[in-house]
mmCIF file of C-alpha atoms in Angstrom:
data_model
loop_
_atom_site.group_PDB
_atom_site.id
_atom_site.type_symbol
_atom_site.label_atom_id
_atom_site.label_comp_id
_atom_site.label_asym_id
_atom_site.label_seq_id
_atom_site.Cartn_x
_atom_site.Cartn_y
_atom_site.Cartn_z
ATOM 1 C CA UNK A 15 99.212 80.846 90.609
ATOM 2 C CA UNK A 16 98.995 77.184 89.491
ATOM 3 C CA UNK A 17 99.557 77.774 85.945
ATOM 4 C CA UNK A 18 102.064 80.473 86.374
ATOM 5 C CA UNK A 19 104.044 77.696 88.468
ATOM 6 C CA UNK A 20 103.784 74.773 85.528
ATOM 7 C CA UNK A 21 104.735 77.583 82.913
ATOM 8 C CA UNK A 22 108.042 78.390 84.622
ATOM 9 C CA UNK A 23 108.639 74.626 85.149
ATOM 10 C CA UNK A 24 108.140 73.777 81.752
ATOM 11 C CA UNK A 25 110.157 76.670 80.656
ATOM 12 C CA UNK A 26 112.872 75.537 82.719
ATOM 13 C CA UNK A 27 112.539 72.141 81.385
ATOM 14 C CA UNK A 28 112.309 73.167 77.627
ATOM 15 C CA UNK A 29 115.710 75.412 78.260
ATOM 16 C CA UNK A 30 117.544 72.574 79.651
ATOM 17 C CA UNK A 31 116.670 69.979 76.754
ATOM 18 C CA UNK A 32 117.605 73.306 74.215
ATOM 19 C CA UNK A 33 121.259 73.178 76.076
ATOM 20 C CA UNK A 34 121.570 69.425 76.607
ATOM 21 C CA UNK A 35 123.304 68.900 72.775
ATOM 22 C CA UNK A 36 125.602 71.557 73.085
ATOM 23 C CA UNK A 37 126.735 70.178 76.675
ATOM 24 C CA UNK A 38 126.718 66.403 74.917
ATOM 25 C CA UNK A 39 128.913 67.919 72.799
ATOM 26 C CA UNK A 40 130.889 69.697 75.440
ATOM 27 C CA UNK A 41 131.822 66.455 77.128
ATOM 28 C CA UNK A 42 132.892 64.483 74.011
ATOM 29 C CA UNK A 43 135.453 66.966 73.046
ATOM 30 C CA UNK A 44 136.781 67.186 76.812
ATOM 31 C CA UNK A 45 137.802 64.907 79.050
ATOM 32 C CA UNK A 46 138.330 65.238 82.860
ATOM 33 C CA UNK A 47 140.829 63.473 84.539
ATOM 34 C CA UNK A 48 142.871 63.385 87.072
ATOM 35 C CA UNK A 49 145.221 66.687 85.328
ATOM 36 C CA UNK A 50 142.082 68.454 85.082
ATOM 37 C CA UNK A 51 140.194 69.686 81.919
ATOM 38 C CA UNK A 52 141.578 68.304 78.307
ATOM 39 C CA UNK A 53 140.707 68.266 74.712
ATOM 40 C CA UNK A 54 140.392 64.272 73.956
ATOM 41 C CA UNK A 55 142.949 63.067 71.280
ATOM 42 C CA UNK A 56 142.448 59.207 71.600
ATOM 43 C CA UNK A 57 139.024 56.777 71.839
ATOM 44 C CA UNK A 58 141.401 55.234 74.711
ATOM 45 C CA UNK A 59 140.684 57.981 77.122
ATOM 46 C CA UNK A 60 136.758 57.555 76.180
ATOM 47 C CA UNK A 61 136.879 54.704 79.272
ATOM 48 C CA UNK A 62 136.936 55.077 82.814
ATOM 49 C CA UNK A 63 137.420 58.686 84.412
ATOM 50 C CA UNK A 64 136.819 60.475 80.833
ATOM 51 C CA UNK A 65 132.794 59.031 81.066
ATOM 52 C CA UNK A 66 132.589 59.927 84.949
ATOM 53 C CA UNK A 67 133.591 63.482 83.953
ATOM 54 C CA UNK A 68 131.324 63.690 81.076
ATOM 55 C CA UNK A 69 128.693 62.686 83.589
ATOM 56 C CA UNK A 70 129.957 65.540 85.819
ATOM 57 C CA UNK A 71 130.258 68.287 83.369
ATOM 58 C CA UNK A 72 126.669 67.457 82.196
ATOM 59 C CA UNK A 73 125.118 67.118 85.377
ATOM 60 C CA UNK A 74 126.888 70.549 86.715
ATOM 61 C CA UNK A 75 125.623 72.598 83.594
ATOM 62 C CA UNK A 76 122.199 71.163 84.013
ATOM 63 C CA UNK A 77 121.997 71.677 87.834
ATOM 64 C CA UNK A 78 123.537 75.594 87.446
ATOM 65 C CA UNK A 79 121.091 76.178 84.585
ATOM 66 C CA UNK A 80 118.309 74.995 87.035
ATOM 67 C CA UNK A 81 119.048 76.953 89.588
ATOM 68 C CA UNK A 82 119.675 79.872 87.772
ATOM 69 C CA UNK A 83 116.269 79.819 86.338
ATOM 70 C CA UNK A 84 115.042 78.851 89.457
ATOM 71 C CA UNK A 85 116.548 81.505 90.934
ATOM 72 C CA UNK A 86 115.427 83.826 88.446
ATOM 73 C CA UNK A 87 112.246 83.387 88.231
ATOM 74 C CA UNK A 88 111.494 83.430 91.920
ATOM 75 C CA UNK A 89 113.115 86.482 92.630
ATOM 76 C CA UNK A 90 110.360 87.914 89.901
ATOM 77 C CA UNK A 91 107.292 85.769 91.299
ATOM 78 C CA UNK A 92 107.750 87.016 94.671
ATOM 79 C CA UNK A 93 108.184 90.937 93.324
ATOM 80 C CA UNK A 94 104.894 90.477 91.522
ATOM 81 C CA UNK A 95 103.921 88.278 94.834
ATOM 82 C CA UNK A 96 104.921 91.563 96.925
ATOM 83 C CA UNK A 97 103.601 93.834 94.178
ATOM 84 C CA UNK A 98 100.303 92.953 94.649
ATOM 85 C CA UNK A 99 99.874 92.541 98.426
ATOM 86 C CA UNK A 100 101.060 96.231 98.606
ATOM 87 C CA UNK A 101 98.229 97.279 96.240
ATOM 88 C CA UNK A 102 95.769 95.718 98.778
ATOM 89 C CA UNK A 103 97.119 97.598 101.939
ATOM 90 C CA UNK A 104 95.512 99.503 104.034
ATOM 91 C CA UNK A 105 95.488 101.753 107.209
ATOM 92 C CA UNK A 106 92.654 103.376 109.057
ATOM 93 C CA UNK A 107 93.567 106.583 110.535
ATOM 94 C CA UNK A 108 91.648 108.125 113.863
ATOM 95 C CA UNK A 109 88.499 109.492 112.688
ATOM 96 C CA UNK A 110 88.069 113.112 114.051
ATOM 97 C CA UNK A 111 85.935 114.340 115.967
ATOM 98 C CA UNK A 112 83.690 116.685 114.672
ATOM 99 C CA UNK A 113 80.959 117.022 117.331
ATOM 100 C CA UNK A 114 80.110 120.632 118.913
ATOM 101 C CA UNK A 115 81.355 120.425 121.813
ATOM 102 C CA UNK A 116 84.343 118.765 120.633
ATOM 103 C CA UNK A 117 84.033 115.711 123.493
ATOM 104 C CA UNK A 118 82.991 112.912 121.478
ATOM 105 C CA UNK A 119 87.033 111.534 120.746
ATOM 106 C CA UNK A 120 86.387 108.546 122.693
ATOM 107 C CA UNK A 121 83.554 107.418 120.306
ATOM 108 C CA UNK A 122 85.224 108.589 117.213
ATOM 109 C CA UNK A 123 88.231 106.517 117.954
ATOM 110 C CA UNK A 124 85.741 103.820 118.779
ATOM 111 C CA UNK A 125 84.574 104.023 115.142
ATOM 112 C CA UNK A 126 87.798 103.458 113.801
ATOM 113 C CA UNK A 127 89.088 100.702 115.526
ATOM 114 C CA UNK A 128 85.806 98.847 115.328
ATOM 115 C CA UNK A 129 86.142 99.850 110.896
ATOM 116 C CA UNK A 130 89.932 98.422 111.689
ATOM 117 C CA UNK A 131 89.175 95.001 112.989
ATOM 118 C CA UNK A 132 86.310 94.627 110.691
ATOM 119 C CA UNK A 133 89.039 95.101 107.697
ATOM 120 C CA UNK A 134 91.598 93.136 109.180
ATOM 121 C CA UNK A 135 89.181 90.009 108.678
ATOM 122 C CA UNK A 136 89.338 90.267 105.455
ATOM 123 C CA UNK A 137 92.410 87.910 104.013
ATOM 124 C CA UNK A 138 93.329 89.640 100.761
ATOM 125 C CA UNK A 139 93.903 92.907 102.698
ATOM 126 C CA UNK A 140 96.616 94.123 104.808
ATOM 127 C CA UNK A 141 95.492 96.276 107.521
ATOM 128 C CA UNK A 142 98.225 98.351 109.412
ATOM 129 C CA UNK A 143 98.129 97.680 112.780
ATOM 130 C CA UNK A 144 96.431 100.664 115.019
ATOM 131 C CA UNK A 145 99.469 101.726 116.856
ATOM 132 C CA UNK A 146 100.956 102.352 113.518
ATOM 133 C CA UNK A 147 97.892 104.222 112.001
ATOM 134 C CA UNK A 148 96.517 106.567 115.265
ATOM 135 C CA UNK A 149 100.035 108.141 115.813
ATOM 136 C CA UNK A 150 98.907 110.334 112.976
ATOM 137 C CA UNK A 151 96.056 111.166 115.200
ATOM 138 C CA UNK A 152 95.258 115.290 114.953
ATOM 139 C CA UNK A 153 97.798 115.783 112.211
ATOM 140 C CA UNK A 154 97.123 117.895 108.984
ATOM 141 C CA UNK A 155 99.730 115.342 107.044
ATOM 142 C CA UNK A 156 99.731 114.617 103.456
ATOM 143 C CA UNK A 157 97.934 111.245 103.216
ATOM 144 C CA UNK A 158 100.439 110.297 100.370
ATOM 145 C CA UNK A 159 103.340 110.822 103.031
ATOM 146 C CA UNK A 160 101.510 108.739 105.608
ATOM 147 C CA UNK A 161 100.991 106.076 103.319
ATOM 148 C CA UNK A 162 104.654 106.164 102.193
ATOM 149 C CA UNK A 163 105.881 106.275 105.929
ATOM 150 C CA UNK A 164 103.229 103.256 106.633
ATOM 151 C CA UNK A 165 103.413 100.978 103.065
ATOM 152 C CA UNK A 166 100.433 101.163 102.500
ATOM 153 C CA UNK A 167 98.672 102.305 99.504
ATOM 154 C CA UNK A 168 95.376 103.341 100.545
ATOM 155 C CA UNK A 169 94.225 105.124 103.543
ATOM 156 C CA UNK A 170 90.454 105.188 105.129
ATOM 157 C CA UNK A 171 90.209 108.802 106.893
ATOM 158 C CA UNK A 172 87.164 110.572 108.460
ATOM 159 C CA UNK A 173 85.368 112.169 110.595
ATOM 160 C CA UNK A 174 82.552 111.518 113.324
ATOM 161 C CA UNK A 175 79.792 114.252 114.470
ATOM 162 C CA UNK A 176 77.834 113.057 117.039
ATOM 163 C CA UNK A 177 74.728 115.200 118.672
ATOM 164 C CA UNK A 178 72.529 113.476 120.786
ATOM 165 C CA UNK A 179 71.250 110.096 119.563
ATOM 166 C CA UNK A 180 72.186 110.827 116.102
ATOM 167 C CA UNK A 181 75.489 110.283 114.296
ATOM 168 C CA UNK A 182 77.159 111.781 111.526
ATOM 169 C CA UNK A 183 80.484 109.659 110.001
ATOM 170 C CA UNK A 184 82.140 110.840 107.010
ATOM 171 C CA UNK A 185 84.139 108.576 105.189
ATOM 172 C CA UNK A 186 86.785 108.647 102.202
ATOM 173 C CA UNK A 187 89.387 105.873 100.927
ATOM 174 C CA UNK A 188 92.109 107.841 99.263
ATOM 175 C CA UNK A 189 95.272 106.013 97.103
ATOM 176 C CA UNK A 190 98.407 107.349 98.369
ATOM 177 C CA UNK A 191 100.055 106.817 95.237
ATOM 178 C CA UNK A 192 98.787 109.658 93.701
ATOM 179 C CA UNK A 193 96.367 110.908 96.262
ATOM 180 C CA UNK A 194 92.917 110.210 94.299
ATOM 181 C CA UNK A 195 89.724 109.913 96.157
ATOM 182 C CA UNK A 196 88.265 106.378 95.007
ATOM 183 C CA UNK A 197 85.440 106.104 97.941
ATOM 184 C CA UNK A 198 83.908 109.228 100.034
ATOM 185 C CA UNK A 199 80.503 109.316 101.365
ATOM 186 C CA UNK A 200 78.299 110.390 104.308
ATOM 187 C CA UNK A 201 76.038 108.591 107.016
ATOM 188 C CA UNK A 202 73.182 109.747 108.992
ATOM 189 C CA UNK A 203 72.008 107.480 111.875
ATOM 190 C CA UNK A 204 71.067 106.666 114.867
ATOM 191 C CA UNK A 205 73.177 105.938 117.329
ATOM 192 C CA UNK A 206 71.359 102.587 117.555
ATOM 193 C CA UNK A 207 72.261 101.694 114.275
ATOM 194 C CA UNK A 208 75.996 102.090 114.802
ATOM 195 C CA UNK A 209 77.113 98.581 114.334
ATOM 196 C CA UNK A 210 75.187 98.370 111.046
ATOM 197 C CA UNK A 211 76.632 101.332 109.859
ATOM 198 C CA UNK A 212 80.340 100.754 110.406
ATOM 199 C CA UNK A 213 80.140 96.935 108.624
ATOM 200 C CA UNK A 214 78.182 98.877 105.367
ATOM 201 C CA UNK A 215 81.548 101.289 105.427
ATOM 202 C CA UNK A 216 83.938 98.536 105.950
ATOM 203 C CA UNK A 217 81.647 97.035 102.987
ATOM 204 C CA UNK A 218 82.278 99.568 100.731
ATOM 205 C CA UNK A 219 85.706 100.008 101.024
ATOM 206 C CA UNK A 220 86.440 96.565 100.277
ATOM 207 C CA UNK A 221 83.874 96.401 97.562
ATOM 208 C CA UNK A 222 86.287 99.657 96.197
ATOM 209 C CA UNK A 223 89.482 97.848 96.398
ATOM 210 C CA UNK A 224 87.957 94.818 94.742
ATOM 211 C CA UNK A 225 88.893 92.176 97.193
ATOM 212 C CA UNK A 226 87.202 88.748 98.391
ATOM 213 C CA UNK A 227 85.128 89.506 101.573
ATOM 214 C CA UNK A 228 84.165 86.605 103.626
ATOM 215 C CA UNK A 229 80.795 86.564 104.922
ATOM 216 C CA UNK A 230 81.558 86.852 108.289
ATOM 217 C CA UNK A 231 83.889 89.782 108.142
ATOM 218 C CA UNK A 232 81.084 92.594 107.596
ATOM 219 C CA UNK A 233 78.625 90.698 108.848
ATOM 220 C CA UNK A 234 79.047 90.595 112.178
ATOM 221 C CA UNK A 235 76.410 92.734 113.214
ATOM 222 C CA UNK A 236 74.155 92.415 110.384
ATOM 223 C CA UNK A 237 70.693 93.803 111.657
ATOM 224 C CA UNK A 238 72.216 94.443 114.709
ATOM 225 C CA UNK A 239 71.021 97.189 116.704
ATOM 226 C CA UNK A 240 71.947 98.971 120.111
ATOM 227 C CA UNK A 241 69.157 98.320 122.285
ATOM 228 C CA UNK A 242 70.981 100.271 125.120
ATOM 229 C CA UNK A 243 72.661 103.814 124.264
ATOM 230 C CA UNK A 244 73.781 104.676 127.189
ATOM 231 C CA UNK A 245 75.785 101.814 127.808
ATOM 232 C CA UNK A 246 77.580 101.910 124.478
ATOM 233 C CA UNK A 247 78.338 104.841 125.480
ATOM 234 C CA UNK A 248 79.917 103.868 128.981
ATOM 235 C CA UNK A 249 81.680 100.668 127.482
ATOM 236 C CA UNK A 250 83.088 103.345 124.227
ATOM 237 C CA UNK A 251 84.292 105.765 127.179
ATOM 238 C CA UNK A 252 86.153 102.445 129.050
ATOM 239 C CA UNK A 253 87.818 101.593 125.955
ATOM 240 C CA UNK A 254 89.428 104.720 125.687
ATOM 241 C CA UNK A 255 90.600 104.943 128.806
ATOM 242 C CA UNK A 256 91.997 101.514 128.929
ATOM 243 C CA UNK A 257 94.014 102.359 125.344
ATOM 244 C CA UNK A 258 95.645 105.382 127.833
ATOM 245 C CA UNK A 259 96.265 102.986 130.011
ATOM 246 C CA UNK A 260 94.470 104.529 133.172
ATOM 247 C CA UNK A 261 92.753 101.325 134.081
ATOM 248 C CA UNK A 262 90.933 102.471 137.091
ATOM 249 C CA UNK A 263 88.898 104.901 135.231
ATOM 250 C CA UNK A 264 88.433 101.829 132.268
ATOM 251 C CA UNK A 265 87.012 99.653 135.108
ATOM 252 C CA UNK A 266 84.882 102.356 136.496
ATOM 253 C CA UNK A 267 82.822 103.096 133.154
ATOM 254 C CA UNK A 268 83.193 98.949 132.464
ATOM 255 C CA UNK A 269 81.125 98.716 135.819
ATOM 256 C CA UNK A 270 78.758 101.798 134.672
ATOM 257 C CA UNK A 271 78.213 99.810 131.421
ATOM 258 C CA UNK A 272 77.175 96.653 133.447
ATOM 259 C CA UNK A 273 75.025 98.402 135.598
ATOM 260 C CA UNK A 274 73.019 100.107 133.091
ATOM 261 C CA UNK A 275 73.141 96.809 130.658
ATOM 262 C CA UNK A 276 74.038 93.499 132.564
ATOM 263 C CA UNK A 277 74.185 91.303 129.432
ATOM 264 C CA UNK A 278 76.703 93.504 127.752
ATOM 265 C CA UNK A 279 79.494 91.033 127.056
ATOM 266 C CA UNK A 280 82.122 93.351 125.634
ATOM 267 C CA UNK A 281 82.461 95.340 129.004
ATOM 268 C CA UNK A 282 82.551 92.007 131.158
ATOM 269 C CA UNK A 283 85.325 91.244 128.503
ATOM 270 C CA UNK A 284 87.166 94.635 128.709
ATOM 271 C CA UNK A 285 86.787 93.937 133.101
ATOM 272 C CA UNK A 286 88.451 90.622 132.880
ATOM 273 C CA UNK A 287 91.052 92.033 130.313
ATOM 274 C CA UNK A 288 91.819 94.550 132.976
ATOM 275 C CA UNK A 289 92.100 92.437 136.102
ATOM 276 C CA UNK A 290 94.046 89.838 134.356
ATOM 277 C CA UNK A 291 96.338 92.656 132.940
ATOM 278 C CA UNK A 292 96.816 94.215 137.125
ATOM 279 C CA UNK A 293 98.055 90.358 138.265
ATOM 280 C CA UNK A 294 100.546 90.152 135.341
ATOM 281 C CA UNK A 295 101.912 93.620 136.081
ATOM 282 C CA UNK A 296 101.915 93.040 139.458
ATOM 283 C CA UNK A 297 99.633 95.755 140.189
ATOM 284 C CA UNK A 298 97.427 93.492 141.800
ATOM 285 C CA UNK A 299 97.916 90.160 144.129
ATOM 286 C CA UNK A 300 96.997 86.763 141.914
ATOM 287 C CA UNK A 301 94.610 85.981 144.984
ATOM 288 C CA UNK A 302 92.416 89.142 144.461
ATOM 289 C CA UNK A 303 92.748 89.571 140.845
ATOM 290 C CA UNK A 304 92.601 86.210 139.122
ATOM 291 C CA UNK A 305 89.010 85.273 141.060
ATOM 292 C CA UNK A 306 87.527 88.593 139.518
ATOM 293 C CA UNK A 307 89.430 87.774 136.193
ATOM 294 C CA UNK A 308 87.530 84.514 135.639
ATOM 295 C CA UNK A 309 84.076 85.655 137.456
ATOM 296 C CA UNK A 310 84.277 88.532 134.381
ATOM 297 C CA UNK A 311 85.713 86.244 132.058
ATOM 298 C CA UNK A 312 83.088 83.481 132.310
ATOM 299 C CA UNK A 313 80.561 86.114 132.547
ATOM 300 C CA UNK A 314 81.474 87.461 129.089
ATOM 301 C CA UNK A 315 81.572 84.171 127.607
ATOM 302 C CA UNK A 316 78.358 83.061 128.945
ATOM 303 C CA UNK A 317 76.998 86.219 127.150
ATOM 304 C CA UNK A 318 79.010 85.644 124.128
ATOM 305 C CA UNK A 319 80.141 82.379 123.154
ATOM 306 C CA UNK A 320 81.665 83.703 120.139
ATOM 307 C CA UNK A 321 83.706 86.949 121.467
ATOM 308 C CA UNK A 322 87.403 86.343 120.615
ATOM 309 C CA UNK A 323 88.916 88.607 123.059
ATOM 310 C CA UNK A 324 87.372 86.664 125.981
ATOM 311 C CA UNK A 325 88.172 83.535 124.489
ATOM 312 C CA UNK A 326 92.104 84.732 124.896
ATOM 313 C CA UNK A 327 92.087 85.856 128.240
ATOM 314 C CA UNK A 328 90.178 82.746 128.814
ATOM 315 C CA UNK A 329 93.230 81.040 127.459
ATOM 316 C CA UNK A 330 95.962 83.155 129.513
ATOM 317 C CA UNK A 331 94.258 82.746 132.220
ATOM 318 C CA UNK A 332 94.712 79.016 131.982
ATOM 319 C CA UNK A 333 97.627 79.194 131.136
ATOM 320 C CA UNK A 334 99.342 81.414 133.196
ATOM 321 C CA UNK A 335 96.998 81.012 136.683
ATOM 322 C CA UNK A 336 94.952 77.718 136.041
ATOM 323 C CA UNK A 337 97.681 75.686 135.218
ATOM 324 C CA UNK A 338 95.347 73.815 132.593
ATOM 325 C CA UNK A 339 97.400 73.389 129.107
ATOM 326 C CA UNK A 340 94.963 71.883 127.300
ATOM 327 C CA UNK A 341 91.991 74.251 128.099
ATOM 328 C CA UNK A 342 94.551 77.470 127.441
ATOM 329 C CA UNK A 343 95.230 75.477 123.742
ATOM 330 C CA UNK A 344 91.593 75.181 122.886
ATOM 331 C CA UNK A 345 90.845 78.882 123.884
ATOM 332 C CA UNK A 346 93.729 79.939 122.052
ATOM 333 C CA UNK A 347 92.712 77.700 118.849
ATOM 334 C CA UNK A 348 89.094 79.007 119.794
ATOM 335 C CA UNK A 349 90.176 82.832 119.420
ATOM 336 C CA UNK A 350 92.087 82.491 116.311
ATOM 337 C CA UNK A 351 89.021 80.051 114.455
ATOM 338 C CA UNK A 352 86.554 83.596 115.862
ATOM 339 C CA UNK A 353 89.302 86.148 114.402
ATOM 340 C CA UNK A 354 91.975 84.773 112.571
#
């Protein structure tokens, strides 16, 4: 902080006018010349090179004491500095999924990517990243060895039961340090009232850890509802299979999505991801896949004005096929100012 700053400077400075005498002293008694370091016996040698080394001997001491300090006192700002980002760390593991049929793992680890990026929004808190966080994904581990192997000291787990239009999400925010339970609870909805219900989780577990949450970070979707099941559904299913990496199976629910709900700008986002992800792996020519890159990309945007994802493509696009600089740096600045 500020004042933590001005204290150590005016230590510093209170230390060095404490040691100033003695080195006055110091360099009255000694002289250095040209034979190196000497006790001074006459006022003759109190001229010339005996008042430059006085100088020197006073200005070394005071510029080692200052860096010491300096030194010093860094080293234990930024351990306090490190300290306390730790204690606001944070990974979500892959909810399970609990439904009865056991097929619902696409829309569980929807739920806990979408609780993921709505923590990661938050600037006091560091969020593992979800490659880190889902390779725990079906394992029994200790959650104070996960957060050990991740550096984290807290850990959102759960678990998602889905049956029909309904949804049931269990929650709990556990401190690996010593493996107490500060947040658990349980959530009955709709499945039109997803949205809502994942920023009042995300909610809670910052209100728990006791952080600043801006308004926009679990807000997003306040009084939000999904006015089209079925292709939340479809657009869920198409993100999962685009995280495996089968892309042809992503596009095909995308496309389902679109059908059922034209104006659903997420799956026009995930299609342009897609295409622009075939040309840059070559899986695709540029003159077939960039045209249905944009056509997606400004589709999404036109929905959406204030998606980030299709803001960067939008910018990678422009930079990589369009040839336009400046429009790739405004998408770019436009993506980060949406989700920094």
């Amino acid at each position: 902080s500020a004042l933590g700053v001005l204290g150590i400077v005016l230590l510093v400075a209170g230390l060095l006018v404490l040691g100033f005498p003695l080195v006055l002293v110091f360099s009255w008694a000694f002289d250095l010349g040209q034979d190196g370091l000497k006790r001074e016996v006459s006022a003759a040698s109190a001229s010339g090179v005996s008042g430059k080394g006085r100088l020197a001997i006073i200005t070394a001491f005071l510029a080692a004491a200052a860096v010491g300090i300096a030194l010093f006192f860094s080293d234990r700002i930024g351990d306090e500095q490190r300290t306390e980002a730790q204690d606001k760390s944070i990974a979500v593991l892959p909810f399970a999924d609990m439904s009865p049929d056991g097929d619902q793992e696409y829309f569980a680890d929807g739920v806990s990517e979408e609780l993921l990026v709505l923590l990661a929004k938050v600037p006091e808190l560091r969020v593992i990243g979800r490659k880190s966080s889902f390779q725990f994904k079906g394992q029994q581990e200790d959650l104070r060895l996960i957060g050990e192997k991740l550096g984290v000291t807290h850990v959102l787990d759960g678990s998602v039961r889905k049956y029909g239009d309904t949804v049931r999400i269990t929650a709990e925010l556990v401190d690996t340090r010593d493996g107490a339970n500060l947040w658990s609870d349980r959530f009955d909805r709709n499945i039109e009232n997803i949205l809502t219900l994942q920023d009042e989780i995300a909610a809670a577990v910052v209100d728990t850890l006791k952080v600043e949450l801006l308004g926009y970070a679990t807000q997003r979707h306040a009084n939000a509802t999904i006015t089209n099941p079925e292709a939340y559904d479809l657009y869920l299913k198409g993100q999962h299979f685009r995280r495996q990496l089968e892309l042809d199976q992503a596009i095909e629910f995308f496309r389902r999505a679109i059908a059922s709900d034209p104006s659903m700008a997420a799956a026009w986002d995930g299609l342009s991801a897609i295409y622009t992800n075939q040309v840059t792996t070559g899986a695709v020519v540029p003159e077939e896949g960039v045209p249905r890159a944009i056509e997606a990309r400004d589709r999404a945007l036109a929905l959406n004005p204030n998606m980030a994802g299709a803001h960067y493509t939008d910018g990678f696009l422009k930079l990589a096929f369009q040839l336009d600089l400046p429009g790739a740096t405004e998408a770019f600045r436009r993506a980060i100012e949406i989700e920094p």
